[in-house]
Coordinates of C-alpha atoms in Angstrom, one line a residue:
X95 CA -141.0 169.0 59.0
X96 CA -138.0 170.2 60.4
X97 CA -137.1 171.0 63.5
X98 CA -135.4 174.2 65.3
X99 CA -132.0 172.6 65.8
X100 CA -131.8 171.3 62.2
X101 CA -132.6 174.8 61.2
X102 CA -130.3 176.6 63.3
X103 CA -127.4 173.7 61.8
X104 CA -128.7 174.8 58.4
X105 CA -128.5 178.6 58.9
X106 CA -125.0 178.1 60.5
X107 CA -123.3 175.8 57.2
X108 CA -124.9 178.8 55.5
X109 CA -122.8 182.0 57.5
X110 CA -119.8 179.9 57.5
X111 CA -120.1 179.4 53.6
X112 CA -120.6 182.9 53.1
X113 CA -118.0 183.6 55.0
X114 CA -115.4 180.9 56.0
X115 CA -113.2 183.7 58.0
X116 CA -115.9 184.8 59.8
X117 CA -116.0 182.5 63.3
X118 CA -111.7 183.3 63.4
X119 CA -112.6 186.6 64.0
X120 CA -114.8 186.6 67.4
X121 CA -113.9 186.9 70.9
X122 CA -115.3 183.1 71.3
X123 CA -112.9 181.3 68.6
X124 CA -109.8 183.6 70.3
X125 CA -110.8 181.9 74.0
X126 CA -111.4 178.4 71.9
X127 CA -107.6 178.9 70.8
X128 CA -106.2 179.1 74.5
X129 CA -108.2 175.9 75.7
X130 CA -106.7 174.1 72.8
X131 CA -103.4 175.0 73.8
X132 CA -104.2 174.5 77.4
X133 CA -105.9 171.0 76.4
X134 CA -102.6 170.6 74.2
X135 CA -100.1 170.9 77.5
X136 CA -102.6 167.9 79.8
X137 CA -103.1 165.6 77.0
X138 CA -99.4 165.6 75.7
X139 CA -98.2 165.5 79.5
X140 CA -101.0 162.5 79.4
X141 CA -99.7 160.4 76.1
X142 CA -96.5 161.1 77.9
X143 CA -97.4 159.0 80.8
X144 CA -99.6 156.7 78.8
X145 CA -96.9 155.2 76.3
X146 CA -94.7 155.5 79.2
X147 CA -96.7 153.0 81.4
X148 CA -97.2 150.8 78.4
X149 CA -93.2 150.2 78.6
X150 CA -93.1 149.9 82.0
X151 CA -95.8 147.1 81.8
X152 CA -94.4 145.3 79.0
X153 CA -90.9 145.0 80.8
X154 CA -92.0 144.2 83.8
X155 CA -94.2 141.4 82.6
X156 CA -91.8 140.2 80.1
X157 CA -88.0 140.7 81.8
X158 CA -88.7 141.7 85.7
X159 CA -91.4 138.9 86.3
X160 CA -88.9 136.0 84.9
X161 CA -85.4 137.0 86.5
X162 CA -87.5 137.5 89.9
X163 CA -88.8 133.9 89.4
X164 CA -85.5 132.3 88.8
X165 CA -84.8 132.0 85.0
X166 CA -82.1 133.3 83.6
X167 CA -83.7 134.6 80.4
X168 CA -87.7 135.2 79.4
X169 CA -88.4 131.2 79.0
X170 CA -89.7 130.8 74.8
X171 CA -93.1 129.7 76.9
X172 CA -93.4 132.7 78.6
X173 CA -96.1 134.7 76.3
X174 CA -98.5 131.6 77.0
X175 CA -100.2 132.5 80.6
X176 CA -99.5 136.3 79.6
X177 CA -101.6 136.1 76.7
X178 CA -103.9 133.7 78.4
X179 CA -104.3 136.2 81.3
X180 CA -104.8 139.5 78.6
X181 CA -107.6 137.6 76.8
X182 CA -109.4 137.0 80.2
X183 CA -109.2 140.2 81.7
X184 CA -109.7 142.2 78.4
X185 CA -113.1 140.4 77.7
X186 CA -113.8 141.5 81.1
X187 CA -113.5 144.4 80.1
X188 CA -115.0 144.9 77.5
X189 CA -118.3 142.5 78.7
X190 CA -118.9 144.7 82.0
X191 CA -117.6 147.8 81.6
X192 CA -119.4 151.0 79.6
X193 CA -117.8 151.4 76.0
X194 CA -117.2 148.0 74.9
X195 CA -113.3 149.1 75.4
X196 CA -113.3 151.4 72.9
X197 CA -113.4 150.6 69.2
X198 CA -113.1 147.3 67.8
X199 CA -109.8 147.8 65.4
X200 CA -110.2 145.4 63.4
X201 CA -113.1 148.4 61.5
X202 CA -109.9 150.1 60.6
X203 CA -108.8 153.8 62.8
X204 CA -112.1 155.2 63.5
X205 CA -111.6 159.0 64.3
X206 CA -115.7 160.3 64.3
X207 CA -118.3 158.9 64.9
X208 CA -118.9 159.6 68.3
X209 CA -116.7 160.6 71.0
X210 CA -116.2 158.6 74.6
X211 CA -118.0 159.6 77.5
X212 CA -116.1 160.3 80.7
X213 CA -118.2 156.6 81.9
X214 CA -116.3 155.0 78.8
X215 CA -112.9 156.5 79.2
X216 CA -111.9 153.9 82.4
X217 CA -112.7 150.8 79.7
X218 CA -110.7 152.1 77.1
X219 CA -107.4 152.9 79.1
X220 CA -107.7 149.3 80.8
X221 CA -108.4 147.3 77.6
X222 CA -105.6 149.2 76.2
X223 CA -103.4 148.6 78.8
X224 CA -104.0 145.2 78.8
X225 CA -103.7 144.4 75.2
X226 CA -101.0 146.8 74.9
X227 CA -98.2 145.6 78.2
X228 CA -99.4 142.0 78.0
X229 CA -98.4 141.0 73.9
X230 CA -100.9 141.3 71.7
X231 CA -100.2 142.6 68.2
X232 CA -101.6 145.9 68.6
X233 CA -101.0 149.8 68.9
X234 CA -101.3 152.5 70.6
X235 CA -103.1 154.9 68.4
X236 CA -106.4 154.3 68.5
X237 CA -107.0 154.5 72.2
X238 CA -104.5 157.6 72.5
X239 CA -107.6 159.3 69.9
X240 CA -110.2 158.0 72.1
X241 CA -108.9 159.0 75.6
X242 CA -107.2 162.4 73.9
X243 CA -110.8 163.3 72.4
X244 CA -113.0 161.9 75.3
X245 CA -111.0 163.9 78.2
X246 CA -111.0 166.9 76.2
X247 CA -114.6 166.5 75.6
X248 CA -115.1 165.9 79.1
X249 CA -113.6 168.6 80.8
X250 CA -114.9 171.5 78.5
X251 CA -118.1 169.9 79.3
X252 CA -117.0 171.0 82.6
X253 CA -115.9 174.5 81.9
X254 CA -118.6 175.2 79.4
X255 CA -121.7 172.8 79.8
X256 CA -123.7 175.5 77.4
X257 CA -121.3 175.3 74.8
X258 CA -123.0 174.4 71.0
X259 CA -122.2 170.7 69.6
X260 CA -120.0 172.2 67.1
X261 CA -117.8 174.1 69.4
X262 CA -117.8 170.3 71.3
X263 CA -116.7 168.7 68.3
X264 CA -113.5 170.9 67.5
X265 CA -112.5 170.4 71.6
X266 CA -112.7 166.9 71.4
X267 CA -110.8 167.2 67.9
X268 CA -108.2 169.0 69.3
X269 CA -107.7 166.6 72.4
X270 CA -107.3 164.2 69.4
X271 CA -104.6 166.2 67.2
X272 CA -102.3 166.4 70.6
X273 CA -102.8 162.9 71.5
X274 CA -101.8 161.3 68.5
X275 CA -99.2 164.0 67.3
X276 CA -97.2 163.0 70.8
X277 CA -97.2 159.9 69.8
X278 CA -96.2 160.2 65.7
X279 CA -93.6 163.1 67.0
X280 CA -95.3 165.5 64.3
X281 CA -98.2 167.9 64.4
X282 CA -98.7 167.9 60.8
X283 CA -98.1 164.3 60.7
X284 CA -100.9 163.7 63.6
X285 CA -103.4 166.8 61.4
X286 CA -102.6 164.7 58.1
X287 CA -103.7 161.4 59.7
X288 CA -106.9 162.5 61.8
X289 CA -107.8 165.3 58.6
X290 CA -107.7 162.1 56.2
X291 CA -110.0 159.8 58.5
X292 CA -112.3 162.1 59.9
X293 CA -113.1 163.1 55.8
X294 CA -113.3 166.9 57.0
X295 CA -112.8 169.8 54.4
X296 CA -114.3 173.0 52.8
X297 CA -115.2 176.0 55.7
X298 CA -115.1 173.4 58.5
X299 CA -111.7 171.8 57.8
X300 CA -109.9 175.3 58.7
X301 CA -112.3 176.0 61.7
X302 CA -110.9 172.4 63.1
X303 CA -107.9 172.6 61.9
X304 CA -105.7 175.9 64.0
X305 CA -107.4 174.5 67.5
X306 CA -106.1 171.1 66.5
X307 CA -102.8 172.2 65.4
X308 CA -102.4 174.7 68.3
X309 CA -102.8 171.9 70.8
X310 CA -100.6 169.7 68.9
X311 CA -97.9 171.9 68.4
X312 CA -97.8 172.8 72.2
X313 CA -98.2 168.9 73.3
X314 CA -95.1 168.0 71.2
X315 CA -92.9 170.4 72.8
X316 CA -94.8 169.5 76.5
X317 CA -93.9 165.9 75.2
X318 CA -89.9 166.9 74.2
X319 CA -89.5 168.3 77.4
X320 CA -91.0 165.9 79.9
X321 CA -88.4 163.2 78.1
X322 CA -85.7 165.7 78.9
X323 CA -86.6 167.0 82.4
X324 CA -87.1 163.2 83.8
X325 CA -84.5 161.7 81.9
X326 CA -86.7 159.3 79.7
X327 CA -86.8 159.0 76.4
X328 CA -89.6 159.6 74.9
X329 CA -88.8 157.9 71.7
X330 CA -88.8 159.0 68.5
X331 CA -90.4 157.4 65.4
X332 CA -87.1 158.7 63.3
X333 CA -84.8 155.5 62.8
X334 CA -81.4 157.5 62.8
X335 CA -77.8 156.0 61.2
X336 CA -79.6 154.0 58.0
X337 CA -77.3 153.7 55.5
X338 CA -77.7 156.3 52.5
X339 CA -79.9 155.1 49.4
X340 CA -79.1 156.0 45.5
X341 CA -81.5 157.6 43.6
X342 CA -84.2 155.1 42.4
X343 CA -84.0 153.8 38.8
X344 CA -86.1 151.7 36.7
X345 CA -85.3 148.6 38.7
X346 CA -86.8 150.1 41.5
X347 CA -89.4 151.3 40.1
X348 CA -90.9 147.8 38.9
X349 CA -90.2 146.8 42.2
X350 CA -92.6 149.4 43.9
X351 CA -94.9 148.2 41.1
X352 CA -94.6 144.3 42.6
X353 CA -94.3 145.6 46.5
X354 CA -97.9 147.8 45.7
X355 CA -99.6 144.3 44.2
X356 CA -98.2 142.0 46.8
X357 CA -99.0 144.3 50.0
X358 CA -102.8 144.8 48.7
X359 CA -103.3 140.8 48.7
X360 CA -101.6 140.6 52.3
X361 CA -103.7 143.3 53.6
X362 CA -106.8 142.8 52.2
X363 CA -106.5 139.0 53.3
X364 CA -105.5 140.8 56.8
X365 CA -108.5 142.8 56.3
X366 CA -110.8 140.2 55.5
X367 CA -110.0 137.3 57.9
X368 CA -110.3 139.9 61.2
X369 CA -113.9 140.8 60.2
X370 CA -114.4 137.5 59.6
X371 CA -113.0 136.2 63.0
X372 CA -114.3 139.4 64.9
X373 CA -118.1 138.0 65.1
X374 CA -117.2 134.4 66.4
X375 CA -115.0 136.6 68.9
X376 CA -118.0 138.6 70.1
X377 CA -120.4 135.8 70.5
X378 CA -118.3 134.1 72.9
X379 CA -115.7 136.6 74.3
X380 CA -114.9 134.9 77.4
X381 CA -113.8 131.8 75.3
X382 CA -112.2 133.3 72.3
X383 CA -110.4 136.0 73.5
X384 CA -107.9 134.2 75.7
X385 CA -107.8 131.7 72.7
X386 CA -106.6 134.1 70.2
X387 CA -104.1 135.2 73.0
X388 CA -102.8 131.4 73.2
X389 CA -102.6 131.5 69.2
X390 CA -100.6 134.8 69.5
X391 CA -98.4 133.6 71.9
X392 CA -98.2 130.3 69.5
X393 CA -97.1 131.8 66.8
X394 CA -94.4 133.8 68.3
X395 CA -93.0 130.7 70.1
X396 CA -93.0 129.1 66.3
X397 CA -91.1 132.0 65.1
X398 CA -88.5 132.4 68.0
X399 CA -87.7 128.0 67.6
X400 CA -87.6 128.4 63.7
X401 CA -85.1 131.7 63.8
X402 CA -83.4 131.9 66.9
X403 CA -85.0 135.6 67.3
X404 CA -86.3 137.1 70.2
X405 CA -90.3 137.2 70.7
X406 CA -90.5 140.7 70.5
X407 CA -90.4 140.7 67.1
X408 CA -93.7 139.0 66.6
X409 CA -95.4 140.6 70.2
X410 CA -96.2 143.7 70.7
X411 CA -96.9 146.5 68.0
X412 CA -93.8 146.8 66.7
X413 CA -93.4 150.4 67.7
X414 CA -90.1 149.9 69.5
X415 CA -89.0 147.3 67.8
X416 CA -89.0 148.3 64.5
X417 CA -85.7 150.5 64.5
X418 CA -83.9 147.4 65.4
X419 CA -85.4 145.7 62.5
X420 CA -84.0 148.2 60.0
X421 CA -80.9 148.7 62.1
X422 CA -80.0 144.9 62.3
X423 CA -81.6 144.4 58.6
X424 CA -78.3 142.2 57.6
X425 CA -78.8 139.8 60.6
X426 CA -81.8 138.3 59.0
X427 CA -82.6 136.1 56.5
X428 CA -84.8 135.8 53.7
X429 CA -86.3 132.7 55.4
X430 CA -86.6 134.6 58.8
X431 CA -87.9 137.3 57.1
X432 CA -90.7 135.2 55.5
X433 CA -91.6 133.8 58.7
X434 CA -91.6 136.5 60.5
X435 CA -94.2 138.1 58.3
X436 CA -96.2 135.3 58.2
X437 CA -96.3 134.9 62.2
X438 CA -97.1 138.7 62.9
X439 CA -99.5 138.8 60.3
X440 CA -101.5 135.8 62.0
X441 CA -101.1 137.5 65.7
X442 CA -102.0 140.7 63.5
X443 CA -105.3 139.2 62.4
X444 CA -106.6 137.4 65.6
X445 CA -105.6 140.7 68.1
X446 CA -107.6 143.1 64.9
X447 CA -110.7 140.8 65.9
X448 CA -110.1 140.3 70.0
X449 CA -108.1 142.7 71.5
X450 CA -108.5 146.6 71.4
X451 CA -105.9 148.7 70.1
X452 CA -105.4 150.1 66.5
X453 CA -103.7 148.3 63.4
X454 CA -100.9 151.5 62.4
X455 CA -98.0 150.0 64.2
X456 CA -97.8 146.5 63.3
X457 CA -98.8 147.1 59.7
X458 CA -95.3 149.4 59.5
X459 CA -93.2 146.2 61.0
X460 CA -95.7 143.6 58.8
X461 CA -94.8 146.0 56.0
X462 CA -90.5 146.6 57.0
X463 CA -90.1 143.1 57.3
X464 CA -91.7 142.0 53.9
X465 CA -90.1 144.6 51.9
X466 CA -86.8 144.2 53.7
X467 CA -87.4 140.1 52.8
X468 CA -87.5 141.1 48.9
X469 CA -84.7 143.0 49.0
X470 CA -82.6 140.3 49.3
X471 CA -83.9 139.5 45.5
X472 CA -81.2 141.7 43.2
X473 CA -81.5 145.4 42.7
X474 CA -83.3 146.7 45.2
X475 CA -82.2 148.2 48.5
X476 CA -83.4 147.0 52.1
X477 CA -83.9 150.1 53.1
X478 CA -85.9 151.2 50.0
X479 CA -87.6 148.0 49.8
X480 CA -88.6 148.5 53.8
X481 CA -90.3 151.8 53.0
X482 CA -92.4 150.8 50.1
X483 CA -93.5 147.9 52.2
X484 CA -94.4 150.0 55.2
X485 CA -96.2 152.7 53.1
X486 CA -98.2 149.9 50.9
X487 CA -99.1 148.1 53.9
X488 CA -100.3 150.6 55.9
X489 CA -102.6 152.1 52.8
X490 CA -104.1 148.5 52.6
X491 CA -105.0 148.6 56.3
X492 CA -106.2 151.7 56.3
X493 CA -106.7 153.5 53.2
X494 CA -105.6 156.9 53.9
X495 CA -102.6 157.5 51.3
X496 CA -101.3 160.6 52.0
X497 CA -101.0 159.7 55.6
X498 CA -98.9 156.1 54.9
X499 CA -96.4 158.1 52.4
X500 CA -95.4 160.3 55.3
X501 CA -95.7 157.6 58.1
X502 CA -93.4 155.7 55.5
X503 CA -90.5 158.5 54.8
X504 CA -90.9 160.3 57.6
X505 CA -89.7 157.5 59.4
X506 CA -86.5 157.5 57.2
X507 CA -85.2 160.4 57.9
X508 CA -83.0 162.0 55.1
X509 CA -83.6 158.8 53.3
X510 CA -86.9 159.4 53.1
X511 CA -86.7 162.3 51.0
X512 CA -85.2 160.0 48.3
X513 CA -87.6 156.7 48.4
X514 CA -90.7 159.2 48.7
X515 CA -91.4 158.7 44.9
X516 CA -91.5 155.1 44.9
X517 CA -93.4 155.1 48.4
X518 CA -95.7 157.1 46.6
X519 CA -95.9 154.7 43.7
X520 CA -96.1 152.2 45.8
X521 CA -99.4 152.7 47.9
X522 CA -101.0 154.6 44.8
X523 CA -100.7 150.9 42.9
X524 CA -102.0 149.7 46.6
X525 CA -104.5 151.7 47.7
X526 CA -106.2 150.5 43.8
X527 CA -105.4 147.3 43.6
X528 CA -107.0 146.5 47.2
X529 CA -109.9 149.0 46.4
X530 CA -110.5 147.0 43.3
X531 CA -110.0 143.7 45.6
X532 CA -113.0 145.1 47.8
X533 CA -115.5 145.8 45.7
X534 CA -119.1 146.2 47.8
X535 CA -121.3 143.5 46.0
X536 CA -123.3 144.8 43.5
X537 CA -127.1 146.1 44.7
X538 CA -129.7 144.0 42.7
X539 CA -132.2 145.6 40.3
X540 CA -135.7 146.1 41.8
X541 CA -138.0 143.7 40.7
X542 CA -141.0 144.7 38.0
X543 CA -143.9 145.2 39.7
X544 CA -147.4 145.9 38.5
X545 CA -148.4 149.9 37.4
X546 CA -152.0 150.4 38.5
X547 CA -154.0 153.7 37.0
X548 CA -155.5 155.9 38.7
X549 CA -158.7 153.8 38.3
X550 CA -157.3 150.7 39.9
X551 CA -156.7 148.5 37.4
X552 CA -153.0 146.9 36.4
X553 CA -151.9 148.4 32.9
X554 CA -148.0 146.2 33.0
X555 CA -145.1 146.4 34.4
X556 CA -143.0 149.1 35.9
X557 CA -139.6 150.3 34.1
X558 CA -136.3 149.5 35.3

């Protein structure tokens, strides 16, 4: 039998179909409009602050903390008790406080599903903080969607307790679109990524979509300004002064073909070996979570005694370091380069499965630093192989395609505009290859089972 609510829901998905237009055109969908845009100013002003802190915290942990003790330099050791301490206070975290610290990332960027509770929003932003400032391979996007969507949620709550769970759901969209457009630096690059995850089209997509945008495009100039008016830089996720690429030719071409192949077996093994560490993690969290900190910390110590490169390049999500990487491509070698990607990866993996964050940013510098490793292979360019890595990479973490080729070139600047086809073959001939790689396992037949007639008696076996 169905019930009242499921019949109002029904009757509602009906009007809109009629006519999708139809909610843009009352009084209520006008005053929804100027919360977004209000929401849009807070939550922007609140990303602001957020990644803000984050850099604060990581350079005060990892340059203040050691010249105040003495040393000269941040000791190779250093990332040992910081790790050590993360994993101990993030289990905490997640252990006693409501929310389990937000989203386990290693489940890929989760966008629905649910939206945190004002209860849940105090676990997410310390988790984060923690995993974020203290080294763990990890970004910053999926608790910016959490805490953007949750304190949206929560203060129309406020203003409107009676409001209908749909009108709920675009809110807390919205708080979402300006959280994670601060970040990315575009609007339509934040609507293309949460659009792709959340799955949304038809009516509902466009009903969604102007509240999101509205409070996105108002949060990125809140954002723009608050970098000029306190003197900060609020970063930019366009890597300026690349050297100009040719036009790709056929060279290229079999390259993004190779690039595509190579990033869906490093991702899906990526993939594969987080979920696989994630349950040993969350049966003894006290244990293994300040373990994979120490193996974290490990590997970057490996990598900075086999290169003679800082730690940063294997700590942290690579957000801020990956400009450098591009910038100072020629001071690496192939052999760094190799290593490098093989000691993020593994700090990639174990933080997916321990810490809480979400898996865009160090997929982009996993991804730079492998194509930027081939390109020292004949005919292809570093900063054309560092795009198709990045885009490939990022579609084999997390399977949205439209979203990595713009994360990818967008990144590139004017460059971009001229790798875009081969980004684009590359992730196409990724995104299948790893689909193809993850095949569910096949659901067994049904076993035979007697027929009875209707007089009781067995007459054979059912059909299959």
């Amino acid at each position: 039998m169905t019930s009242s609510n499921e019949q109002a829901a029904d009757a509602a998905n009906a009007a809109l179909l009629a006519d999708p237009f139809g909610p843009l055109r009352t009084k209520g969908y006008l005053m929804l409009l100027v919360i977004a845009a209000v929401l849009g100013v807070v939550l922007s002003a609140g990303a602001y602050g957020f990644l803000q802190l984050v850099d604060k915290f990581q350079h005060a942990v990892y340059t203040d903390l050691p010249q105040g003790l003495g040393f000269r330099s941040t000791p190779t050791w250093w990332p040992l008790p910081l790790l050590a301490v993360a994993g101990v206070l993030v289990a905490l975290t997640v252990q006693y406080l409501p929310g389990n610290g937000g989203h386990q990332p290693a489940e890929g960027l989760k966008t629905h599903g649910g939206t945190a509770t004002g209860r849940e929003l105090p676990g997410i932003l310390i988790a984060a903080l923690l995993s974020l400032g203290l080294g763990a391979v990890i970004g910053p996007e999926a608790p910016l969607i959490s805490l953007g969507g949750g304190l949206a949620l929560y203060a129309f709550r406020l203003l409107k307790p009676d409001a209908d769970a749909r009108t709920q759901a675009v809110v807390a969209a919205s708080g979402s679109f300006a959280a994670i457009s601060a970040l990315l630096g575009s609007p339509l690059l934040g609507a293309f990524l949460l659009m792709e995850a959340s799955g949304l089209g038809g009516p509902m997509l466009g009903i969604v979509l102007l509240p999101g945008l509205l409070a996105s495009g108002v949060g990125s100039l809140i954002f723009t300004g608050l970098g000029s008016f306190t003197g900060v830089s609020a970063g930019s996720l366009v890597i300026p002064s690349l050297p100009p690429v040719d036009r790709p030719d056929i060279a290229q071409f079999g390259w993004a073909l190779a690039i595509g192949v190579a990033a869906a077996l490093l991702g899906t093994a990526i993939h594969r070996l987080a979920l696989g560490l994630q349950p040993r993690v969350n049966r003894r969290r006290l244990l293994m979570t300040p373990l994979m900190g120490l193996v974290t910390a490990g590997v970057a110590i490996a990598y900075v005694e086999g290169t003679g490169h800082p730690l940063t390049d294997v700590l942290f999500s690579g957000q801020s370091d990956l400009p450098q990487l591009l910038l100072h491509a020629g001071d690496y070698t192939a052999g760094a380069l190799t290593l490098l990607v093989a000691c993020k990866g593994i700090g990639y993996v174990v933080c997916l499965a321990a810490f809480r964050g979400g898996p865009i940013f160090p997929a982009l510098f996993v991804g730079a630093a492998g194509g930027i490793a081939v390109s020292h292979l004949p005919g292809l360019p570093f900063v054309t192989g560092a795009a198709m890595g990045m885009g490939a990479l990022v579609v084999a973490m997390l399977r949205l395609p439209m979203t990595s080729v713009l994360l990818a070139t967008l990144l590139l600047g004017a460059d971009g505009v001229t790798v875009m086809p081969l980004v684009i073959v590359a992730v196409v001939v990724c995104h299948v290859t790893a689909s193809r790689l993850n095949r569910p396992a096949p659901v067994p037949a049904p076993t035979p089972g007697p027929v009875t007639d209707p007089g009781g008696g067995s007459v054979g076996t059912a059909a299959t």
